Short mmCIF file of C-alpha atoms in Angstrom, two decimals:
data_model
loop_
_atom_site.label_atom_id
_atom_site.label_comp_id
_atom_site.label_asym_id
_atom_site.label_seq_id
_atom_site.Cartn_x
_atom_site.Cartn_y
_atom_site.Cartn_z
CA MET A 12 192.54 -2.66 3.02
CA ASP A 13 190.77 -4.05 6.08
CA VAL A 14 190.95 -7.72 7.06
CA GLN A 15 187.29 -8.44 6.27
CA ARG A 16 187.62 -7.15 2.69
CA ALA A 17 190.80 -9.16 2.16
CA LYS A 18 189.01 -12.27 3.42
CA GLU A 19 186.08 -11.69 1.02
CA LEU A 20 188.38 -11.29 -2.00
CA LEU A 21 190.45 -14.37 -1.17
CA THR A 22 187.35 -16.48 -0.54
CA ILE A 23 185.94 -15.63 -3.98
CA LEU A 24 189.29 -16.30 -5.62
CA ALA A 25 189.63 -19.68 -3.83
CA ASP A 26 186.21 -20.64 -5.26
CA GLY A 27 187.60 -20.21 -8.80
CA THR A 28 186.06 -16.80 -9.58
CA ASP A 29 187.72 -13.49 -10.42
CA PRO A 30 186.72 -11.33 -7.41
CA LEU A 31 186.86 -8.11 -9.46
CA THR A 32 184.93 -9.17 -12.57
CA GLY A 33 182.87 -12.14 -11.33
CA GLU A 34 184.07 -14.29 -14.23
CA VAL A 35 184.77 -18.00 -13.64
CA LEU A 36 188.48 -18.72 -13.95
CA PRO A 37 189.50 -21.29 -16.58
CA ASP A 38 190.50 -24.76 -15.37
CA ASP A 39 194.14 -24.20 -16.31
CA HIS A 40 194.40 -20.91 -14.40
CA VAL A 41 197.12 -20.88 -11.74
CA CYS A 42 194.53 -20.17 -9.02
CA ASN A 43 192.80 -23.47 -9.82
CA LYS A 44 195.94 -25.49 -9.10
CA GLY A 45 195.45 -27.70 -6.05
CA GLU A 46 198.36 -26.24 -4.09
CA ILE A 47 197.31 -22.64 -4.80
CA VAL A 48 193.67 -23.34 -3.81
CA ARG A 49 194.88 -24.80 -0.53
CA ALA A 50 197.13 -21.81 0.07
CA LEU A 51 194.24 -19.38 -0.54
CA ASN A 52 191.95 -21.28 1.80
CA CYS A 53 194.72 -21.35 4.38
CA ALA A 54 194.90 -17.54 4.21
CA VAL A 55 191.10 -17.26 4.55
CA GLU A 56 191.11 -19.48 7.63
CA ALA A 57 193.97 -17.51 9.18
CA LEU A 58 192.05 -14.28 8.67
CA SER A 59 188.82 -15.80 10.05
CA ARG A 60 190.17 -17.18 13.29
CA LYS A 61 190.59 -15.05 16.37
CA ARG A 62 192.67 -16.86 18.93
CA LYS A 63 193.29 -16.01 22.54
CA LYS A 64 196.60 -17.81 22.27
CA PRO A 65 198.78 -18.60 19.26
CA LEU A 66 198.86 -22.13 17.87
CA PRO A 67 202.08 -24.04 18.48
CA GLU A 68 204.51 -23.68 15.59
CA ASN A 69 204.19 -27.29 14.38
CA THR A 70 200.46 -27.74 14.86
CA GLY A 71 198.97 -29.88 12.09
CA LYS A 72 202.15 -30.83 10.26
CA PRO A 73 202.35 -34.48 9.15
CA TRP A 74 203.65 -36.83 11.85
CA THR A 75 206.94 -38.42 10.92
CA GLU A 76 209.53 -40.70 12.47
CA GLU A 77 211.75 -37.65 12.96
CA LEU A 78 208.97 -35.93 14.93
CA ASP A 79 208.51 -39.08 17.00
CA GLN A 80 212.20 -39.01 17.86
CA GLU A 81 211.98 -35.29 18.58
CA LEU A 82 209.07 -35.90 20.97
CA CYS A 83 211.14 -38.46 22.84
CA ARG A 84 214.05 -36.01 23.01
CA LEU A 85 211.84 -33.23 24.34
CA PHE A 86 210.44 -35.57 26.97
CA ASP A 87 213.96 -36.48 28.03
CA GLU A 88 214.68 -32.76 28.36
CA GLY A 89 211.66 -32.10 30.53
CA MET A 90 208.57 -31.73 28.30
CA LYS A 91 205.69 -33.34 30.16
CA SER A 92 202.62 -33.34 27.92
CA TYR A 93 201.00 -32.86 24.51
CA VAL A 94 197.38 -32.39 23.45
CA ASP A 95 195.74 -33.10 20.10
CA TYR A 96 192.39 -31.58 19.12
CA PRO A 97 190.13 -31.37 16.03
CA ARG A 98 188.82 -28.54 13.92
CA ILE A 99 185.89 -28.48 11.51
CA ARG A 100 184.60 -26.07 8.88
CA VAL A 101 181.73 -25.88 6.41
CA ASP A 102 181.19 -24.03 3.14
CA GLY A 103 180.05 -20.66 4.43
CA GLY A 104 178.47 -19.75 1.10
CA ASP A 105 175.88 -22.53 1.35
CA TRP A 106 175.41 -22.60 5.13
CA PRO A 107 176.43 -19.21 6.59
CA ALA A 108 174.75 -19.61 9.99
CA LEU A 109 176.23 -23.08 10.44
CA ALA A 110 179.66 -21.81 9.36
CA ASP A 111 179.55 -19.13 12.07
CA ALA A 112 178.48 -21.69 14.69
CA LEU A 113 181.37 -24.00 13.74
CA ASP A 114 183.86 -21.14 13.86
CA ARG A 115 182.78 -20.47 17.44
CA LEU A 116 182.93 -24.17 18.27
CA SER A 117 186.45 -24.50 16.85
CA ALA A 118 187.59 -21.60 19.00
CA GLU A 119 186.05 -23.26 22.07
CA LEU A 120 187.79 -26.55 21.27
CA TYR A 121 191.12 -24.76 20.95
CA ASP A 122 190.62 -23.11 24.36
CA GLU A 123 189.65 -26.47 25.89
CA ALA A 124 192.78 -28.08 24.44
CA MET A 125 194.99 -25.30 25.79
CA ASP A 126 193.35 -25.56 29.24
CA LEU A 127 193.90 -29.31 29.19
CA ALA A 128 197.55 -28.82 28.24
CA GLU A 129 198.04 -26.33 31.08
CA ASP A 130 196.48 -28.76 33.58
CA LEU A 131 198.81 -31.53 32.44
CA ASP A 132 201.84 -29.24 32.58
CA GLU A 133 201.10 -28.48 36.23
CA LEU A 134 201.52 -32.17 37.15
CA PRO A 135 204.87 -33.26 38.54
CA LEU A 136 207.30 -34.72 36.02
CA GLY A 137 206.73 -38.48 35.82
CA ASP A 138 208.15 -41.51 34.04
CA THR A 139 205.74 -41.24 31.09
CA LEU A 140 204.54 -38.46 28.84
CA TYR A 141 201.17 -37.03 29.86
CA SER A 142 198.80 -36.74 26.93
CA GLY A 143 195.39 -35.39 26.03
CA GLN A 144 193.19 -35.85 22.99
CA ILE A 145 189.89 -34.44 21.80
CA ALA A 146 188.66 -36.86 19.12
CA GLN A 147 185.85 -35.88 16.76
CA THR A 148 183.19 -38.06 15.09
CA VAL A 149 180.63 -36.75 12.60
CA THR A 150 177.64 -39.02 13.20
CA ARG A 151 175.29 -37.35 10.71
CA ALA A 152 175.50 -34.51 8.19
CA ASP A 153 172.55 -33.60 5.96
CA GLU A 154 170.02 -30.81 5.50
CA ASN A 155 168.25 -31.77 8.75
CA CYS A 156 171.17 -31.81 11.15
CA LEU A 157 174.90 -31.82 11.71
CA SER A 158 175.77 -34.01 14.71
CA LEU A 159 179.25 -34.04 16.22
CA LEU A 160 180.61 -36.19 19.03
CA PHE A 161 183.80 -35.26 20.87
CA GLU A 162 185.65 -37.61 23.18
CA GLU A 163 188.15 -35.91 25.49
CA GLN A 164 190.70 -38.26 26.98
CA ARG A 165 193.31 -37.25 29.51
CA ASN A 166 196.16 -39.57 30.44
CA ASP A 167 197.73 -38.19 33.60
CA GLY A 168 199.70 -41.29 34.54
CA THR A 169 196.97 -42.84 36.69
CA ASP A 170 195.31 -46.20 36.14
CA GLU A 171 192.03 -44.49 35.24
CA PRO A 172 192.54 -41.79 32.59
CA ASP A 173 189.77 -39.22 32.41
CA TRP A 174 187.26 -39.68 29.58
CA GLU A 175 184.52 -37.20 28.78
CA TYR A 176 181.89 -37.04 26.05
CA GLU A 177 180.59 -33.80 24.58
CA ALA A 178 178.09 -33.66 21.73
CA TYR A 179 176.72 -30.90 19.52
CA ASN A 180 173.65 -31.14 17.30
CA PHE A 181 173.17 -28.20 14.94
CA ASP A 182 170.26 -27.11 12.78
CA PRO A 183 172.13 -26.39 9.51
CA ALA A 184 169.68 -23.68 8.44
CA THR A 185 169.93 -21.57 11.61
CA GLY A 186 173.17 -22.75 13.22
CA ALA A 187 171.26 -23.22 16.50
CA GLU A 188 171.88 -26.19 18.77
CA MET A 189 168.99 -28.62 18.97
CA THR A 190 167.58 -30.16 22.14
CA LEU A 191 165.97 -33.54 22.80
CA GLU A 192 162.60 -31.79 22.64
CA ASP A 193 163.37 -30.90 19.02
CA VAL A 194 164.00 -34.56 18.19
CA PHE A 195 161.43 -36.45 20.27
CA ASP A 196 157.74 -35.66 19.97
CA ASP A 197 157.39 -36.87 23.58
CA ALA A 198 160.72 -36.66 25.42
CA GLY A 199 159.04 -38.04 28.54
CA MET A 200 159.16 -41.51 26.94
CA LEU A 201 162.94 -41.37 26.66
CA PRO A 202 164.00 -42.51 30.17
CA ASP A 203 162.15 -45.83 29.83
CA MET A 204 163.61 -46.34 26.34
CA LEU A 205 167.16 -45.76 27.58
CA GLU A 206 166.79 -47.94 30.65
CA THR A 207 165.41 -50.81 28.55
CA ARG A 208 168.14 -50.58 25.90
CA LEU A 209 170.97 -50.37 28.41
CA HIS A 210 169.79 -53.54 30.16
CA GLU A 211 169.32 -55.30 26.80
CA ARG A 212 172.75 -54.42 25.42
CA TYR A 213 174.72 -54.83 28.66
CA PRO A 214 172.90 -57.66 30.49
CA GLN A 215 175.87 -58.52 32.72
CA THR A 216 176.47 -54.96 33.94
CA GLU A 217 175.47 -53.91 37.43
CA PHE A 218 174.18 -50.39 36.93
CA LYS A 219 174.02 -47.77 39.66
CA ASP A 220 172.01 -44.53 39.81
CA LEU A 221 170.59 -45.42 36.42
CA TRP A 222 167.15 -43.80 36.61
CA PRO A 223 168.34 -40.35 37.81
CA VAL A 224 170.79 -40.23 34.90
CA VAL A 225 168.51 -41.44 32.08
CA SER A 226 165.71 -39.15 33.26
CA SER A 227 167.88 -36.07 33.74
CA GLY A 228 166.69 -33.08 31.75
CA THR A 229 163.50 -34.73 30.46
CA VAL A 230 160.98 -36.41 32.74
CA TRP A 231 161.06 -33.82 35.51
CA GLU A 232 160.02 -31.02 33.19
CA GLU A 233 156.61 -32.67 32.83
CA GLN A 234 156.19 -32.35 36.59
CA GLY A 235 156.82 -28.60 36.51
CA GLN A 236 160.44 -28.84 37.69
CA THR A 237 163.36 -27.38 35.78
CA GLU A 238 166.40 -29.64 35.48
CA PRO A 239 169.76 -28.85 33.89
CA ASP A 240 170.92 -30.46 30.65
CA PRO A 241 170.99 -34.27 30.55
CA GLU A 242 173.96 -35.91 32.25
CA PHE A 243 174.45 -38.11 29.18
CA GLU A 244 175.34 -36.96 25.65
CA TRP A 245 173.44 -37.68 22.44
CA THR A 246 173.74 -37.29 18.68
CA LEU A 247 171.65 -38.09 15.63
CA SER A 248 172.87 -40.70 13.16
CA TYR A 249 171.42 -42.28 10.03
CA GLU A 250 170.19 -45.29 12.03
CA GLY A 251 168.68 -43.52 15.03
CA VAL A 252 169.46 -41.36 18.06
CA GLU A 253 172.76 -42.31 19.71
CA PHE A 254 173.25 -41.98 23.49
CA TYR A 255 176.62 -41.95 25.26
CA PHE A 256 177.41 -42.43 28.94
CA GLU A 257 180.86 -41.63 30.34
CA PRO A 258 182.80 -44.17 32.43
CA GLY A 259 181.70 -44.10 36.05
CA LEU A 260 178.38 -42.35 35.34
CA ILE A 261 176.00 -45.33 35.54
CA ALA A 262 178.37 -48.15 36.55
CA ASP A 263 181.85 -48.70 37.96
CA TYR A 264 184.53 -46.81 36.04
CA ALA A 265 186.23 -50.04 34.99
CA ALA A 266 183.07 -51.08 33.10
CA GLY A 267 183.94 -48.38 30.57
CA PRO A 268 181.72 -46.06 28.56
CA PHE A 269 178.26 -47.13 27.39
CA HIS A 270 176.53 -46.48 24.06
CA VAL A 271 172.99 -47.37 23.00
CA THR A 272 170.83 -46.45 20.00
CA VAL A 273 167.13 -45.65 19.78
CA ARG A 274 166.57 -46.78 16.17
CA TYR A 275 164.05 -44.95 14.03
CA VAL A 276 162.46 -48.19 12.84
CA ASP A 277 161.87 -49.23 16.47
CA GLU A 278 160.34 -45.94 17.63
CA PRO A 279 158.67 -44.35 14.58
CA ILE A 280 156.11 -42.54 16.71
CA ALA A 281 158.53 -41.11 19.27
CA VAL A 282 161.05 -39.42 16.93
CA ALA A 283 160.11 -36.37 14.85
CA ALA A 284 159.35 -37.38 11.27
CA LYS A 285 161.93 -35.16 9.55
CA PHE A 286 164.83 -36.90 11.27
CA GLN A 287 163.57 -40.27 10.06
CA ARG A 288 163.87 -39.15 6.44
CA ILE A 289 167.23 -40.71 5.63
CA PRO A 290 169.05 -39.85 2.40
CA ALA A 291 169.04 -42.65 -0.18
CA ALA A 292 172.83 -42.39 -0.13
CA TYR A 293 174.97 -41.31 2.79
CA ALA A 294 178.43 -41.72 4.23
CA GLU A 295 179.61 -41.74 7.84
CA LEU A 296 183.17 -41.23 9.03
CA LEU A 297 183.97 -44.09 11.42
CA GLU A 298 185.99 -43.80 14.59
CA HIS A 299 188.64 -46.41 15.47
CA PRO A 300 187.48 -48.99 16.37
CA ALA A 301 183.85 -48.64 15.30
CA GLU A 302 180.89 -50.89 16.01
CA ARG A 303 177.54 -50.56 14.23
CA THR A 304 174.26 -52.48 14.27
CA LEU A 305 172.48 -52.35 10.91
CA ASP A 306 170.66 -54.43 8.32
CA LEU A 307 173.40 -55.21 5.79
CA ASP A 308 171.32 -57.27 3.34
CA SER A 309 167.85 -55.72 3.82
CA ASP A 310 166.30 -58.91 5.19
CA GLY A 311 164.86 -57.26 8.30
CA GLN A 312 167.49 -58.84 10.56
CA LEU A 313 170.08 -56.69 12.34
CA ASP A 314 173.75 -57.44 11.70
CA THR A 315 176.75 -56.35 13.77
CA LEU A 316 179.68 -54.64 12.05
CA LEU A 317 183.01 -54.05 13.79
CA THR A 318 185.88 -52.28 12.04
CA GLU A 319 189.41 -52.08 13.42
CA ILE A 320 192.61 -50.52 12.10
CA PRO A 321 195.51 -52.22 13.94
CA ALA A 322 198.76 -50.28 13.62
CA GLN A 323 202.23 -51.78 14.01
CA PHE A 324 205.51 -50.12 14.88
CA GLY A 325 208.50 -51.28 12.87
CA GLU A 326 211.88 -50.10 11.69
CA SER A 327 210.32 -47.40 9.52
CA GLY A 328 207.85 -46.20 12.17
CA TRP A 329 204.12 -46.76 12.40
CA ALA A 330 202.36 -48.69 9.64
CA VAL A 331 198.87 -50.08 8.97
CA PRO A 332 199.26 -53.41 7.14
CA THR A 333 195.60 -54.55 7.24
CA LEU A 334 192.03 -53.53 8.00
CA GLU A 335 189.96 -55.90 10.13
CA VAL A 336 186.24 -56.13 9.39
CA THR A 337 184.11 -58.38 11.59
CA ILE A 338 180.52 -59.10 10.51
CA ASN A 339 178.30 -61.14 12.83
CA GLY A 340 181.40 -62.53 14.55
CA GLU A 341 183.26 -63.51 11.36
CA LYS A 342 186.49 -61.55 10.83
CA THR A 343 187.91 -60.64 7.41
CA ARG A 344 191.30 -59.00 6.90
CA ILE A 345 191.77 -56.60 4.00
CA ASP A 346 195.37 -55.85 3.02
CA CYS A 347 196.30 -52.17 2.85
CA PRO A 348 198.72 -50.88 0.22
CA GLU A 349 202.38 -51.20 1.13
CA ASN A 350 203.68 -48.34 3.32
CA THR A 351 200.22 -47.28 4.52
CA ILE A 352 200.69 -45.09 7.63
CA ARG A 353 197.11 -43.88 8.26
CA VAL A 354 193.57 -44.83 7.29
CA GLN A 355 190.39 -42.77 7.19
CA LEU A 356 187.37 -45.09 7.11
CA TYR A 357 183.81 -44.36 5.96
CA LEU A 358 180.63 -46.42 6.07
CA VAL A 359 178.80 -45.70 2.80
CA ARG A 360 175.27 -46.66 1.83
CA ALA A 361 174.29 -46.27 -1.80
CA ASN A 362 171.72 -48.01 -4.02
CA GLY A 363 170.60 -50.17 -1.09
CA THR A 364 174.09 -51.61 -0.51
CA TYR A 365 176.70 -50.91 2.16
CA PHE A 366 180.38 -50.29 1.46
CA LEU A 367 183.46 -49.26 3.36
CA TYR A 368 185.58 -46.55 1.79
CA ALA A 369 189.11 -46.74 3.21
CA LEU A 370 191.35 -43.76 2.39
CA CYS A 371 194.89 -45.05 2.87
CA GLY A 372 197.61 -42.45 3.29
CA LEU A 373 201.05 -43.69 2.22
CA SER A 374 204.42 -42.65 3.56
CA SER A 375 205.20 -41.20 0.10
CA GLY A 376 202.40 -38.66 0.50
CA ALA A 377 200.13 -40.35 -2.03
CA ASP A 378 196.70 -41.83 -1.25
CA THR A 379 194.89 -45.01 -2.29
CA LEU A 380 191.13 -45.44 -2.00
CA LEU A 381 189.94 -48.96 -1.15
CA VAL A 382 186.28 -49.77 -1.86
CA ILE A 383 185.05 -52.72 0.25
CA ALA A 384 181.64 -54.31 -0.35
CA LEU A 385 179.69 -55.55 2.69
CA ASP A 386 176.98 -58.15 3.15
CA ALA A 387 175.72 -60.11 6.14
CA LYS A 388 178.48 -62.70 5.78
CA THR A 389 181.72 -61.06 4.73
CA ALA A 390 183.64 -58.02 3.48
CA THR A 391 185.13 -58.13 -0.03
CA LEU A 392 187.61 -55.77 -1.67
CA ALA A 393 185.82 -54.40 -4.74
CA ALA A 394 188.48 -51.99 -6.00
CA ALA A 395 191.74 -50.24 -5.12
CA LEU A 396 192.08 -46.79 -6.74
CA GLU A 397 195.70 -45.70 -6.59
CA ASN A 398 196.75 -42.04 -6.37
CA THR A 399 193.22 -41.11 -5.32
CA GLY A 400 192.05 -39.37 -2.16
CA LEU A 401 189.55 -36.83 -0.88
CA ALA A 402 190.52 -33.29 -1.84
CA VAL A 403 192.11 -31.19 0.90
CA GLN A 404 190.04 -28.03 1.16
CA ALA A 405 192.38 -25.77 3.15
CA GLN A 406 195.14 -25.70 5.70
CA ASP A 407 195.30 -23.65 8.86
CA GLY A 408 197.95 -25.24 11.05
CA ALA A 409 196.13 -28.56 10.79
CA ASN A 410 194.87 -29.97 7.50
CA TRP A 411 191.22 -29.34 6.73
CA ILE A 412 190.01 -32.49 4.99
CA GLU A 413 186.77 -32.59 3.04
CA LEU A 414 184.64 -35.16 4.82
CA LEU A 415 182.77 -37.61 2.64
CA THR A 416 179.24 -37.06 3.93
CA ASP A 417 177.25 -36.98 0.68
CA PRO A 418 177.91 -39.87 -1.74
CA THR A 419 176.02 -38.00 -4.47
CA ALA A 420 178.54 -35.13 -4.54
CA PHE A 421 182.09 -35.23 -3.20
CA THR A 422 185.48 -34.20 -4.50
CA LEU A 423 188.43 -36.45 -5.24
CA GLN A 424 192.03 -35.40 -5.77
CA THR A 425 193.95 -37.59 -8.22
CA ARG A 426 197.57 -37.68 -9.37
CA ASP A 427 199.35 -39.06 -12.38
CA ALA A 428 202.11 -41.67 -12.16
CA THR A 429 204.74 -38.97 -11.59
CA GLY A 430 202.89 -37.50 -8.61
CA VAL A 431 201.58 -34.37 -10.37
CA GLU A 432 198.13 -33.44 -8.99
CA HIS A 433 195.16 -33.09 -11.33
CA VAL A 434 192.46 -30.47 -10.75
CA PRO A 435 190.04 -31.86 -8.10
CA GLN A 436 186.89 -33.20 -9.72
CA PRO A 437 183.34 -33.89 -8.42
CA TYR A 438 182.28 -37.53 -8.11
CA HIS A 439 179.31 -39.58 -6.92
CA ILE A 440 178.84 -43.21 -5.94
CA GLY A 441 177.91 -45.22 -9.01
CA GLU A 442 175.52 -48.16 -9.11
CA ASP A 443 178.45 -50.55 -8.62
CA GLY A 444 179.57 -48.69 -5.48
CA LEU A 445 182.63 -47.17 -7.14
CA PRO A 446 183.24 -43.43 -7.55
CA ALA A 447 181.81 -42.12 -10.82
CA LEU A 448 182.78 -38.79 -12.35
CA GLY A 449 180.26 -35.98 -11.91
CA THR A 450 177.54 -35.33 -9.34
CA ASN A 451 174.31 -37.27 -9.19
#
């Protein structure tokens, strides 16, 4: 049997269907058990990926105190660097062109991570461990676009670690990358918009070479000149078009990176209409820390939201005791469950109200889902759902986690009190903001 045929059969089986008869497998069938589904998807991913270089043996395994000690030991014995990088996948049955584009992107990210690791390994052995990271943020995911932001950071022992942005904006139907001309009806207006917003948001900053950067790739095309891609990066979000400027690009490096938003409500004529059609319910995975400007109570006034996940190192290793949510300058602390070691945070909008969904991973391997209601004054814990987390779709070295991008249809994995996993079930956000069984 060839590899492609094996992949097709395993994919159908992982979806809960007998690949030979086409019949749907019963819920209690062994192939519908959570662990077996993950194993099948792991095999599919392994067959799908063509790597120039093999993944390190321990890539993607959960980080533990023992691994932390092992990392210190390896450093003492001469290891100089490590690099972490993301992967992403999509249901190929629903979006085949997008799935192919993401497979290619994942391979590119792997190569970039390996190149970064090789560069760090060529540095002379120092007093600290060199590190690299490619962090991923999904800024928007719906039928109109999938927007991904990657931040590559390289710590080579200097006072100014390298920091680079790279963004990808895909048309889900075709898998093609979109350009600013696809998003703006008149891209020539963009340089003035960016210059104005940068001065408004960072009034104390002394910018340099601002106009050549904000006009790169746009304004000169109207004058018959061909310019390369913009020097900045951009993505689509549910609030507007996000623009990112690397440290040192438009100001001194120490001033840090810059980020501004061209909001749809502010520029309804400039942005193509289809991107302004926002789903009634959506969810956005937040980076750490995350800052957003949005209208939390629908009064027409913009509110600022800052979320932080401060970790502490204690006798048992790293822990996350609280979440910090700051709204219009007022900070609220939300206690995490005991022994929380990681948190995945989502901004959710449903039924005209904003929530934070905090997926807390515990040292025991269980998950707890915190639902936090937001208004213009404070953040309030609405519910804590124990033994509940987003379903893991597959494993291929690193865990593939189902991102919560559609509050009308997502999958939760639950356990009973003894830790036995139930069959993953579809949920949607109910009118009270809590997960409700079934899709909407």
